[in-house]
Short mmCIF file of C-alpha atoms and ligand atoms in Angstrom, two decimals:
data_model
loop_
_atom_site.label_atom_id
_atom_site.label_comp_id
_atom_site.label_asym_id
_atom_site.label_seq_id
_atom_site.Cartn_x
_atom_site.Cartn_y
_atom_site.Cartn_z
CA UNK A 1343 -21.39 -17.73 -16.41
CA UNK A 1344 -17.69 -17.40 -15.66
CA UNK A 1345 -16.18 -16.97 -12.30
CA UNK A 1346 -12.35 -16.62 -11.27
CA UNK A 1347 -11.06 -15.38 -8.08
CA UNK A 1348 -7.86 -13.70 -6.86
CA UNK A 1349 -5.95 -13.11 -3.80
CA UNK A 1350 -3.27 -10.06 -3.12
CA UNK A 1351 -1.57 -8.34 -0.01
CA UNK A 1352 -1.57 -4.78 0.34
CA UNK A 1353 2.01 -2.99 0.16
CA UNK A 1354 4.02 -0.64 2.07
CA UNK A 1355 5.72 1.93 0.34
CA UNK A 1356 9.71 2.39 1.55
CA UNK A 1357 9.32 5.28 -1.16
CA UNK A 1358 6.19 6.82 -1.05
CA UNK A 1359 3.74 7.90 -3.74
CA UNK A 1360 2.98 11.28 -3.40
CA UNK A 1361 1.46 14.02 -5.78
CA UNK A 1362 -0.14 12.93 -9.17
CA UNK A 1363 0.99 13.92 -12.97
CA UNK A 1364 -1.97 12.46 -14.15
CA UNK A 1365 -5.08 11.83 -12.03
CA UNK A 1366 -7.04 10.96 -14.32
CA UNK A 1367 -5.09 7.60 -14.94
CA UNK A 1368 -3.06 7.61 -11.27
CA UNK A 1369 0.16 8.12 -13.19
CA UNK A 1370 2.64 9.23 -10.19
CA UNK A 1371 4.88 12.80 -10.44
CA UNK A 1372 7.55 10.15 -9.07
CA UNK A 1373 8.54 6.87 -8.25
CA UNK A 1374 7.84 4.77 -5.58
CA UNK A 1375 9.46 1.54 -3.67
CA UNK A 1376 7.35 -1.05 -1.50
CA UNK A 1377 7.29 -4.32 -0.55
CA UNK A 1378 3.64 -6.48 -0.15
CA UNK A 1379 2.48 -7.89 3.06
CA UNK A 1380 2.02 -10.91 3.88
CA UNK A 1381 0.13 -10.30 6.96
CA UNK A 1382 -2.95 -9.09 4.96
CA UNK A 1383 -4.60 -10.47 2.37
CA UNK A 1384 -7.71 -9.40 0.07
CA UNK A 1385 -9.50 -12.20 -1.68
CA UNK A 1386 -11.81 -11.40 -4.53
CA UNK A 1387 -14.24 -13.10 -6.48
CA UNK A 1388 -15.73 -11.79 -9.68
CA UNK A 1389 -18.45 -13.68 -11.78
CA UNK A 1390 -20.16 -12.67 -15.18
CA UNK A 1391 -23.42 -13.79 -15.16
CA UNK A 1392 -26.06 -13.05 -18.29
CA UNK A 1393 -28.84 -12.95 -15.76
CA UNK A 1394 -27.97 -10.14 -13.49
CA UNK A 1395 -29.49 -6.88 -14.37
CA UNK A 1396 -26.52 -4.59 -12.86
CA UNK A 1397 -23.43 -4.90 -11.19
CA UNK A 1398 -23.62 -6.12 -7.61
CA UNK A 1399 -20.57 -5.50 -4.95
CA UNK A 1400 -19.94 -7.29 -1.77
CA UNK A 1401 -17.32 -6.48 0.51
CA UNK A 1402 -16.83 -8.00 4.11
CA UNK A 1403 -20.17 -9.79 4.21
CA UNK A 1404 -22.21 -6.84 2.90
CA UNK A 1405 -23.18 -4.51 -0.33
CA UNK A 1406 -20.18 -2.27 -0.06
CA UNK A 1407 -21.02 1.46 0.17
CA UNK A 1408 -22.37 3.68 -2.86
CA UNK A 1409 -18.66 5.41 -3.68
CA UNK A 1410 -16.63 1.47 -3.38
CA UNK A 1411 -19.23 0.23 -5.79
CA UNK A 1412 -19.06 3.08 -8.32
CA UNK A 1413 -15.11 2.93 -8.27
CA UNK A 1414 -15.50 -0.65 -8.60
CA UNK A 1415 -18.14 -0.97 -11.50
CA UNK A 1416 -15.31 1.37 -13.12
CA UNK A 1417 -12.67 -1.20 -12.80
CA UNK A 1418 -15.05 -3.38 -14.31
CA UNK A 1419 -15.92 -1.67 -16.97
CA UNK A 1420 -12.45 -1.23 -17.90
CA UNK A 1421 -12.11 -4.86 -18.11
CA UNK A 1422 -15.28 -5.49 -19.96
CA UNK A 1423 -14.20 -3.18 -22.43
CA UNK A 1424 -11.06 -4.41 -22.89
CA UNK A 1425 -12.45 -8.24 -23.01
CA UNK A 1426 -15.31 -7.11 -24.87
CA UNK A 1427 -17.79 -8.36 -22.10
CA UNK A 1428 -20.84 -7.44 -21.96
CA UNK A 1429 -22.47 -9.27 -19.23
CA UNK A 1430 -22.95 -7.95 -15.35
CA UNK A 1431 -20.78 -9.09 -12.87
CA UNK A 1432 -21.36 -10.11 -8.94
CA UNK A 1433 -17.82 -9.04 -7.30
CA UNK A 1434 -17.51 -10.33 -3.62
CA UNK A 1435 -14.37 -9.22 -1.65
CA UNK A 1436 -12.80 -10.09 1.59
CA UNK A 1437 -10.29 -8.72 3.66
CA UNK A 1438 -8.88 -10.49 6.41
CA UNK A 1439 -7.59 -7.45 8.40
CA UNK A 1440 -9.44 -4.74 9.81
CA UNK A 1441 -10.44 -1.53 7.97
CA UNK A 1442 -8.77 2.01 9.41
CA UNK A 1443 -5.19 0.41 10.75
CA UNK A 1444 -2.82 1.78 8.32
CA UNK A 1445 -2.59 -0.68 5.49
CA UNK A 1446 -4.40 0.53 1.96
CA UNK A 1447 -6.68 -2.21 1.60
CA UNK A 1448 -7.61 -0.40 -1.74
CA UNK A 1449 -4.10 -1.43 -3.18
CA UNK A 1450 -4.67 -5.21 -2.60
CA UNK A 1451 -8.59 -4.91 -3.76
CA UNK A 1452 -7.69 -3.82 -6.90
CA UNK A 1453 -5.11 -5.89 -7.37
CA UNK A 1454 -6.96 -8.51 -6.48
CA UNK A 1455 -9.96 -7.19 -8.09
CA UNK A 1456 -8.20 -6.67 -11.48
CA UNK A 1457 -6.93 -10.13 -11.38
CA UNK A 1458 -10.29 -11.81 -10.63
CA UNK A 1459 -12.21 -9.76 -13.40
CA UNK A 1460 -9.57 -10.31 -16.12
CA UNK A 1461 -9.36 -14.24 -15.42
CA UNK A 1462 -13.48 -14.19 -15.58
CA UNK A 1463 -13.56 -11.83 -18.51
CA UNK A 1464 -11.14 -14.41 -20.75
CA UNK A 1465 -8.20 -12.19 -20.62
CA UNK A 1466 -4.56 -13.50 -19.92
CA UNK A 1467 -2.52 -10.44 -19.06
CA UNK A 1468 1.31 -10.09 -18.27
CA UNK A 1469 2.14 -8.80 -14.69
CA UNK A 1470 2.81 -5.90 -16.55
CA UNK A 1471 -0.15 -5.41 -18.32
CA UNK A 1472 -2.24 -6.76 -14.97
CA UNK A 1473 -0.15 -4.06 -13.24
CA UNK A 1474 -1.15 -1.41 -15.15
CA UNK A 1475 -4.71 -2.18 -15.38
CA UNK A 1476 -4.62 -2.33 -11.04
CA UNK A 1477 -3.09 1.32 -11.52
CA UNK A 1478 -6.07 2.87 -12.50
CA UNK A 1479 -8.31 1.61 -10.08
CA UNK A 1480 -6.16 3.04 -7.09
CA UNK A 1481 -2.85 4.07 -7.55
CA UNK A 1482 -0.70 2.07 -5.24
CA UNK A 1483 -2.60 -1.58 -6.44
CA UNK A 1484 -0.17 -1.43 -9.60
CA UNK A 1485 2.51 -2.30 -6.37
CA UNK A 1486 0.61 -5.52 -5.37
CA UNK A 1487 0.84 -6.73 -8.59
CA UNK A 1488 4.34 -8.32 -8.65
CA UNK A 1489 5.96 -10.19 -5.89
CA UNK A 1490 7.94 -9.45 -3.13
CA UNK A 1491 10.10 -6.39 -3.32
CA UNK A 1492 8.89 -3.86 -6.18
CA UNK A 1493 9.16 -0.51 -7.84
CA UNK A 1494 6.93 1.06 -9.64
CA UNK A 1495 8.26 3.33 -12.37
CA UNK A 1496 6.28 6.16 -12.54
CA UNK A 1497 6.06 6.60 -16.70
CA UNK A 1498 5.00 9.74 -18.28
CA UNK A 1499 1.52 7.71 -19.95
CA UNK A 1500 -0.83 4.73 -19.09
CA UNK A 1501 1.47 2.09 -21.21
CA UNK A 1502 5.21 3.15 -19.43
CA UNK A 1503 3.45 3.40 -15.79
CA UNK A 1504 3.89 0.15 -13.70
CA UNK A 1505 5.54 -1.99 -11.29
CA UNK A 1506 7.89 -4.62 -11.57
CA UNK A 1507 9.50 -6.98 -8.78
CA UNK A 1508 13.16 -5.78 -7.61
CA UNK A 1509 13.63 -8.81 -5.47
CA UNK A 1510 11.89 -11.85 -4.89
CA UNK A 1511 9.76 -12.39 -1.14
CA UNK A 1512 12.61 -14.79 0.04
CA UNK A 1513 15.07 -12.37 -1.62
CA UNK A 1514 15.26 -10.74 2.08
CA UNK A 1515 13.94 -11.95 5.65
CA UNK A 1516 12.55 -8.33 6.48
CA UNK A 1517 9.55 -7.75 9.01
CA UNK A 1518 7.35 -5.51 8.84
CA UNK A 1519 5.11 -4.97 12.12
CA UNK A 1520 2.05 -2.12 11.69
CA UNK A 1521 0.87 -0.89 14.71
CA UNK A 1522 -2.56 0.92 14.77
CA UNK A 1523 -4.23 3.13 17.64
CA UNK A 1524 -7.50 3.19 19.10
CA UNK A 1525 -7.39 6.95 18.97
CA UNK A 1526 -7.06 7.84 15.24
CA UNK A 1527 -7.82 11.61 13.62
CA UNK A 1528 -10.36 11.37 10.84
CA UNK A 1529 -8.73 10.27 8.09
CA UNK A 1530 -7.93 13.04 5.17
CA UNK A 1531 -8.14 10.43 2.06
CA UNK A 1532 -5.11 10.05 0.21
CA UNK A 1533 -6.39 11.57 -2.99
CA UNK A 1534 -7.37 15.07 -1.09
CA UNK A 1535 -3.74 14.69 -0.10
CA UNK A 1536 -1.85 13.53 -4.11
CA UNK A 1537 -4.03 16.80 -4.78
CA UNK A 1538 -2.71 18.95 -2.32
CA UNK A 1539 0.55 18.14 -2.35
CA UNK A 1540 1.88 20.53 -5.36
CA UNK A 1541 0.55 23.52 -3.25
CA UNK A 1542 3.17 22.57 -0.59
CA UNK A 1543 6.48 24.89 -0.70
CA UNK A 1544 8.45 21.58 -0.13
CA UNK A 1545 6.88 19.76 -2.89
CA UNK A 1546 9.56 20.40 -5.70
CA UNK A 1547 12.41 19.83 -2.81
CA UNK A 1548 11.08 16.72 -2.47
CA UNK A 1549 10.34 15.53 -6.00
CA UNK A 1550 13.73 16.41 -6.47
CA UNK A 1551 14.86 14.52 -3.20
CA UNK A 1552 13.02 11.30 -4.31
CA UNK A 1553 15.23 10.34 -7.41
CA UNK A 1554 18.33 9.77 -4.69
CA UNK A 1555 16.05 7.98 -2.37
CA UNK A 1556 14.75 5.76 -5.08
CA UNK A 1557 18.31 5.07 -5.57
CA UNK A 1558 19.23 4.67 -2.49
CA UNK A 1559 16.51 2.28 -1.22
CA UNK A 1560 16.74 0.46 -4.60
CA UNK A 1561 20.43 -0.53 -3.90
CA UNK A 1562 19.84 -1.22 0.16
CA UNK A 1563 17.39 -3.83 -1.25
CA UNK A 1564 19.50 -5.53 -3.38
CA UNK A 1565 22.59 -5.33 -0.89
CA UNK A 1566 20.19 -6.66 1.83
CA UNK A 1567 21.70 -3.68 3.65
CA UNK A 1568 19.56 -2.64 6.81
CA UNK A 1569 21.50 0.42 7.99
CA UNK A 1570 21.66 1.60 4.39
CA UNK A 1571 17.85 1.22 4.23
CA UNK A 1572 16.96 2.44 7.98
CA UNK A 1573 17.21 6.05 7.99
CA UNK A 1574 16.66 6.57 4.18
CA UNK A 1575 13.33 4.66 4.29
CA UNK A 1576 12.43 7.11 8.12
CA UNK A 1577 13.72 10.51 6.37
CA UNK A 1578 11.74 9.56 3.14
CA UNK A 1579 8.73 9.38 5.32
CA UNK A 1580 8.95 12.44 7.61
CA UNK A 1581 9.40 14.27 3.93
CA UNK A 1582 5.71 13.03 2.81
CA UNK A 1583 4.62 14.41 6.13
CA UNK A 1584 6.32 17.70 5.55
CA UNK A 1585 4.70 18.24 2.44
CA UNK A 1586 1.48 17.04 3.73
CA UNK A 1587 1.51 19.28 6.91
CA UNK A 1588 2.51 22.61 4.62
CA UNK A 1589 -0.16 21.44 1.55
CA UNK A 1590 -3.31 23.32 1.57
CA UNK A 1591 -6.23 20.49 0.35
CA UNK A 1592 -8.84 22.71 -1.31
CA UNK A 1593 -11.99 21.01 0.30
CA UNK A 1594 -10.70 21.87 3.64
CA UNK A 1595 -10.07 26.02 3.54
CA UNK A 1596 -10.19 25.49 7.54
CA UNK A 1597 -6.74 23.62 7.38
CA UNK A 1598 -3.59 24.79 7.71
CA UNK A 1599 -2.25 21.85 6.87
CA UNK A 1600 -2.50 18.06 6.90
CA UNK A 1601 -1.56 16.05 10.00
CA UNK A 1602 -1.77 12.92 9.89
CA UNK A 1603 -0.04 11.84 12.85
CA UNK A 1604 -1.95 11.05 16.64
CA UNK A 1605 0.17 11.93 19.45
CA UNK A 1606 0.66 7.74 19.79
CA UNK A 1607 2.25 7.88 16.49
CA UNK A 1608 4.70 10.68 17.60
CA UNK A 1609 5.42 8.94 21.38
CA UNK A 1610 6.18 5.75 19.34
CA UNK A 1611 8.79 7.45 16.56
CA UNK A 1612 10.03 8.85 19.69
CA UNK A 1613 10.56 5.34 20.98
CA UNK A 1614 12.04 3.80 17.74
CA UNK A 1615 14.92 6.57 17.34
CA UNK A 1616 15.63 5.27 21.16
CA UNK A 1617 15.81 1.68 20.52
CA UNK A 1618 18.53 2.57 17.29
CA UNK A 1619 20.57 4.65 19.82
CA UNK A 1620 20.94 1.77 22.09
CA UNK A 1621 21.85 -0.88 19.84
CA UNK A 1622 18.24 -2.44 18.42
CA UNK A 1623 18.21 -2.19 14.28
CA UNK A 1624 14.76 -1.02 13.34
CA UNK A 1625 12.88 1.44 11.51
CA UNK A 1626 9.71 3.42 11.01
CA UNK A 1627 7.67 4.39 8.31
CA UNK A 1628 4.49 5.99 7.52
CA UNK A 1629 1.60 6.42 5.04
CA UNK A 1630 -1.28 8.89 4.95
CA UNK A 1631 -2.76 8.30 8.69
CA UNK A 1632 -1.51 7.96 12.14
CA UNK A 1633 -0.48 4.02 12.12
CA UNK A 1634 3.61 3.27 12.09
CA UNK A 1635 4.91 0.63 10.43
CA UNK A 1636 7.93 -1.09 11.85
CA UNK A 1637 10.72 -2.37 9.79
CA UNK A 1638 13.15 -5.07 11.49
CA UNK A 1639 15.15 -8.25 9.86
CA UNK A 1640 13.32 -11.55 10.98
CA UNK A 1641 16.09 -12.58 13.82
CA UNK A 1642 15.24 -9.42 15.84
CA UNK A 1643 11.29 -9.26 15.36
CA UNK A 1644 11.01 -10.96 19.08
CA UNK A 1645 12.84 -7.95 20.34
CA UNK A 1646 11.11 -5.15 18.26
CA UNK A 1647 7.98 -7.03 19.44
CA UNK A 1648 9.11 -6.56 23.43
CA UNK A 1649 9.97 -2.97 22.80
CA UNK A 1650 7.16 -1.90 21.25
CA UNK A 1651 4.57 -4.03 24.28
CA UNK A 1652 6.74 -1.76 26.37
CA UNK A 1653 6.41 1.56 24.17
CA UNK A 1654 3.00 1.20 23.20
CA UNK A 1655 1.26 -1.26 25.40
CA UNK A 1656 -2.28 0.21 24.43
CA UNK A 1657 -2.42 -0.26 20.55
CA UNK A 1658 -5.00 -1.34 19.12
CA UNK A 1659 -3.93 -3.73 16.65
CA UNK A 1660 -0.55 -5.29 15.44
CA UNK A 1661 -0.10 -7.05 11.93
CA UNK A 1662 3.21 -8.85 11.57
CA UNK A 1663 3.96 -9.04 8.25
CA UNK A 1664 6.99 -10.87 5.76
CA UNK A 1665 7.75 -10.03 2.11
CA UNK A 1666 4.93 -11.46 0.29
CA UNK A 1667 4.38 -12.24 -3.03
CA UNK A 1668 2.45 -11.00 -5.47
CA UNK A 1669 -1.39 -10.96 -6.81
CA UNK A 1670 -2.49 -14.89 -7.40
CA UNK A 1671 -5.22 -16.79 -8.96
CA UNK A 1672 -6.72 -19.10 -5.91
CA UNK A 1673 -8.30 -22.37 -6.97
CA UNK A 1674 -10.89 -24.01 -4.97
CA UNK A 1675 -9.40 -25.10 -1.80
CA UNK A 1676 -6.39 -24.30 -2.07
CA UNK A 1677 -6.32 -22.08 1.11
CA UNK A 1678 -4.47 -19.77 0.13
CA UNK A 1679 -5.94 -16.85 1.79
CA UNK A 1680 -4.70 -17.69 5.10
CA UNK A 1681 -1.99 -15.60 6.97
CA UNK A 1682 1.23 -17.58 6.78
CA UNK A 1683 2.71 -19.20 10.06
CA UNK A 1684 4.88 -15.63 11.03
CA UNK A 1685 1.67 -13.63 10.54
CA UNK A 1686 -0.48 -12.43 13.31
CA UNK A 1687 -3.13 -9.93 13.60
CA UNK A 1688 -3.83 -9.43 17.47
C1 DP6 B 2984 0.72 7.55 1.40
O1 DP6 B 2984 -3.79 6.92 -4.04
O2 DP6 B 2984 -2.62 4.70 -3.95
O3 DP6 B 2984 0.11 5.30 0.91
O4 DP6 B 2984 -6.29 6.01 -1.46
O5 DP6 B 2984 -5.34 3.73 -1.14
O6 DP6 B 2984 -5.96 4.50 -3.44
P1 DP6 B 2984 -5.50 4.89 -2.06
O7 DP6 B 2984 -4.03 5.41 -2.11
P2 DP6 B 2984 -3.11 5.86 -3.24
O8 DP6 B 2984 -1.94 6.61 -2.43
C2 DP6 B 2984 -1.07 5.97 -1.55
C3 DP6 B 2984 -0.34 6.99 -0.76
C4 DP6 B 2984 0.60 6.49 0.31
C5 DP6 B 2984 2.00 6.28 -0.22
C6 DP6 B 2984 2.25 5.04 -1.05
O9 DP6 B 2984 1.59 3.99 -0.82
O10 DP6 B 2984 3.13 5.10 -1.90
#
C-alpha cells in the first residue's frame, strides 16, 4: 500500500483562459495570468492499495458523483500509466470552501489530485512536469501548480503547455476578496463555454487582444503596479464576457448567448467603478458565473471590506484571499490545510 497526500489553492485568472486549441489535452488558444488563493484550499489523499477491486472517490465526506469519479479515475490512470501502477487507488478529497461561489475548485483538485497520485505512484516530477500532468485533468489546475503569481504559456502540444511562477506569494501584498450571491443562474460549465467561444464574432478580436494584456498584466506584476494592473485585469474580463454573451454553445440552441452575470454581479461592478472614481484603488474580475472577485493591495482590504458590506450587504459568502503558494505535499500533522491568519470565509 502507498499513500501520499497533497494540498493546493484554487487560482484566479487576471488573464483568462478562454477557447481551447486542443481539447482533447486542455491546451489553451492563448495564454493566461493568475495568482492562487490562499483563502481556499483542496486537500487530497490518494492510496494504492492491491486489495481494492476498483477505484473508489470521496469528496467532501461522500462518494463523489458518477461524472467527478470518471474524470478522476482518468487522472489516475494517467498516472498509473506513467508510473507503471497497476494497483486501485482510494482518492479522498476535501475542500474547505463551499461548492458554487466562484472559485474552480476543479483547478486546486487536480492539482492537488495530481500531486497526491504521483507521490503514491513513486513518481518525483518537476513543477513543470507536475504542471502539465494537472493540465489535463482540468485546464486551469496546470495554474495551481507553481506558487504565487503564475502564467501559464499556452504551448502548441502537451510537452510546451504549462505554468510557471512569475512572482513569488510575498512577491506582492495583493487581496483578493470573492464575493458570491445567494441568487446564482444555473451555471453553463466552463467547457460548454471553451467550446463555444470560437463561434463568437469577437473571438479572434480578442485572441488577438490577449497577447497585449498578457503583456501588460505580466509587467504590472512585476512593477507591483496597481493602476497599471486595475483596469487591464477589469477590461480583460468584460472581454471573456463579450465573447461568452455573443457565443452560441451547441447543447443549448435556445440561447442566444451566455450570461453569466446575476443582476448582484452587475449592481456590484457598478459599485466598484464608483469606489475608483472617488479615490478607493480596487478592481473586479470575473470567471465563468455570476461571483466577482475583488482585487485590492493588503493596506486597503479594511476599506474594500466596508464598501462592499455597504454595496452588497446580502452576499452570500466572502473568501478573503492572499497570494498563495503553490501545490504541496502535507505530512501528517503538519496542518497545513488551514486558512492562514488573513483568510476568512464568512
Ligand atoms: C473562466 O476549463 O479550467 O475560469 O471547468 O474548472 O475545469 P474547469 O475550468 P477550465 O476553465 C477556466 C475558465 C475561467 C478562466 C480561467 O480560469 O482562466
Amino acid at each position: 500500500m502507498a499513500t501520499a497526500t497533497a494540498a493546493a489553492h484554487p487560482n484566479l485568472a487576471l488573464v483568462k483562459y478562454w477557447g481551447q486549441r486542443d481539447p482533447a489535452l486542455n491546451i489553451p488558444a492563448n495564454g493566461s495570468i493568475s495568482v492562487n488563493l490562499s483563502g481556499a484550499t483542496t486537500t487530497t489523499s490518494v492510496t494504492f492499495d492491491a486489495d481494492l477491486a476498483a477505484d473508489t472517490v470521496y469528496l467532501n465526506g461522500a462518494p463523489a458523483d458518477a461524472e467527478t469519479a470518471h474524470r478522476v479515475r482518468v487522472h489516475l490512470d494517467r498516472v498509473c500509466a506513467r508510473a507503471g501502477v497497476r494497483d486501485c487507488a482510494q482518492v479522498v478529497s476535501h475542500n474547505d470552501f463551499p461548492a458554487d461561489v466562484g472559485v474552480a475548485s476543479s483547478a486546486s483538485a487536480f492539482a492537488a489530485l495530481s500531486l497526491a497520485a504521483a507521490t503514491a505512484a513513486g513518481l518525483s516530477l518537476s513543477t513543470q512536469a507536475l504542471s502539465i500532468l494537472a493540465r489535463k485533468g482540468s485546464g486551469s489546475a496546470c495554474r495551481s501548480v507553481p506558487d504565487g503569481f503564475v502564467e501559464w504559456l499556452p504551448g502548441c502540444d502537451d510537452a510546451s503547455s504549462y505554468a510557471r511562477s512569475l512572482a513569488p506569494c510575498d512577491h506582492w501584498d495583493l487581496r483578493v476578496i470573492t464575493v458570491a450571491f445567494a441568487t446564482t443562474p444555473k451555471a453553463v460549465p466552463s467547457l460548454e463555454g471553451h467550446q463555444a467561444a470560437p463561434s463568437s464574432p469577437f473571438y479572434q478580436a480578442r485572441l488577438h487582444e490577449v497577447m497585449r494584456t498578457l503583456a501588460g498584466v505580466r509587467d504590472a506584476i512585476l512593477a507591483r503596479d496597481f493602476d497599471a494592473l486595475s483596469l487591464t485585469v477589469e477590461r480583460e474580463a468584460l472581454s471573456l464576457h463579450a465573447v461568452a454573451m455573443t457565443s452560441r454553445p451547441a447543447a443549448r440552441p435556445w440561447v442566444s448567448g451566455i450570461l453569466y452575470l446575476a443582476p448582484e454581479t452587475v449592481q456590484l461592478l457598478h459599485a466598484v467603478q464608483g469606489w475608483r472614481r472617488d479615490g478607493l484603488p480596487v478592481a473586479f474580475t470575473l470567471d465563468a458565473g455570476p461571483s466577482v472577485h475583488l482585487i485590492c493591495e493588503g493596506p486597503l482590504l479594511r476599506q474594500v471590506l466596508d464598501a462592499l458590506d455597504a454595496a452588497a450587504p446580502d452576499r452570500a459568502t466572502t473568501i478573503v484571499s492572499r497570494p498563495g503558494r503553490g501545490a504541496w505535499l502535507v505530512q501528517e500533522n503538519d496542518g497545513a490545510s488551514a486558512p492562514s491568519d488573513t483568510s476568512c470565509i464568512s
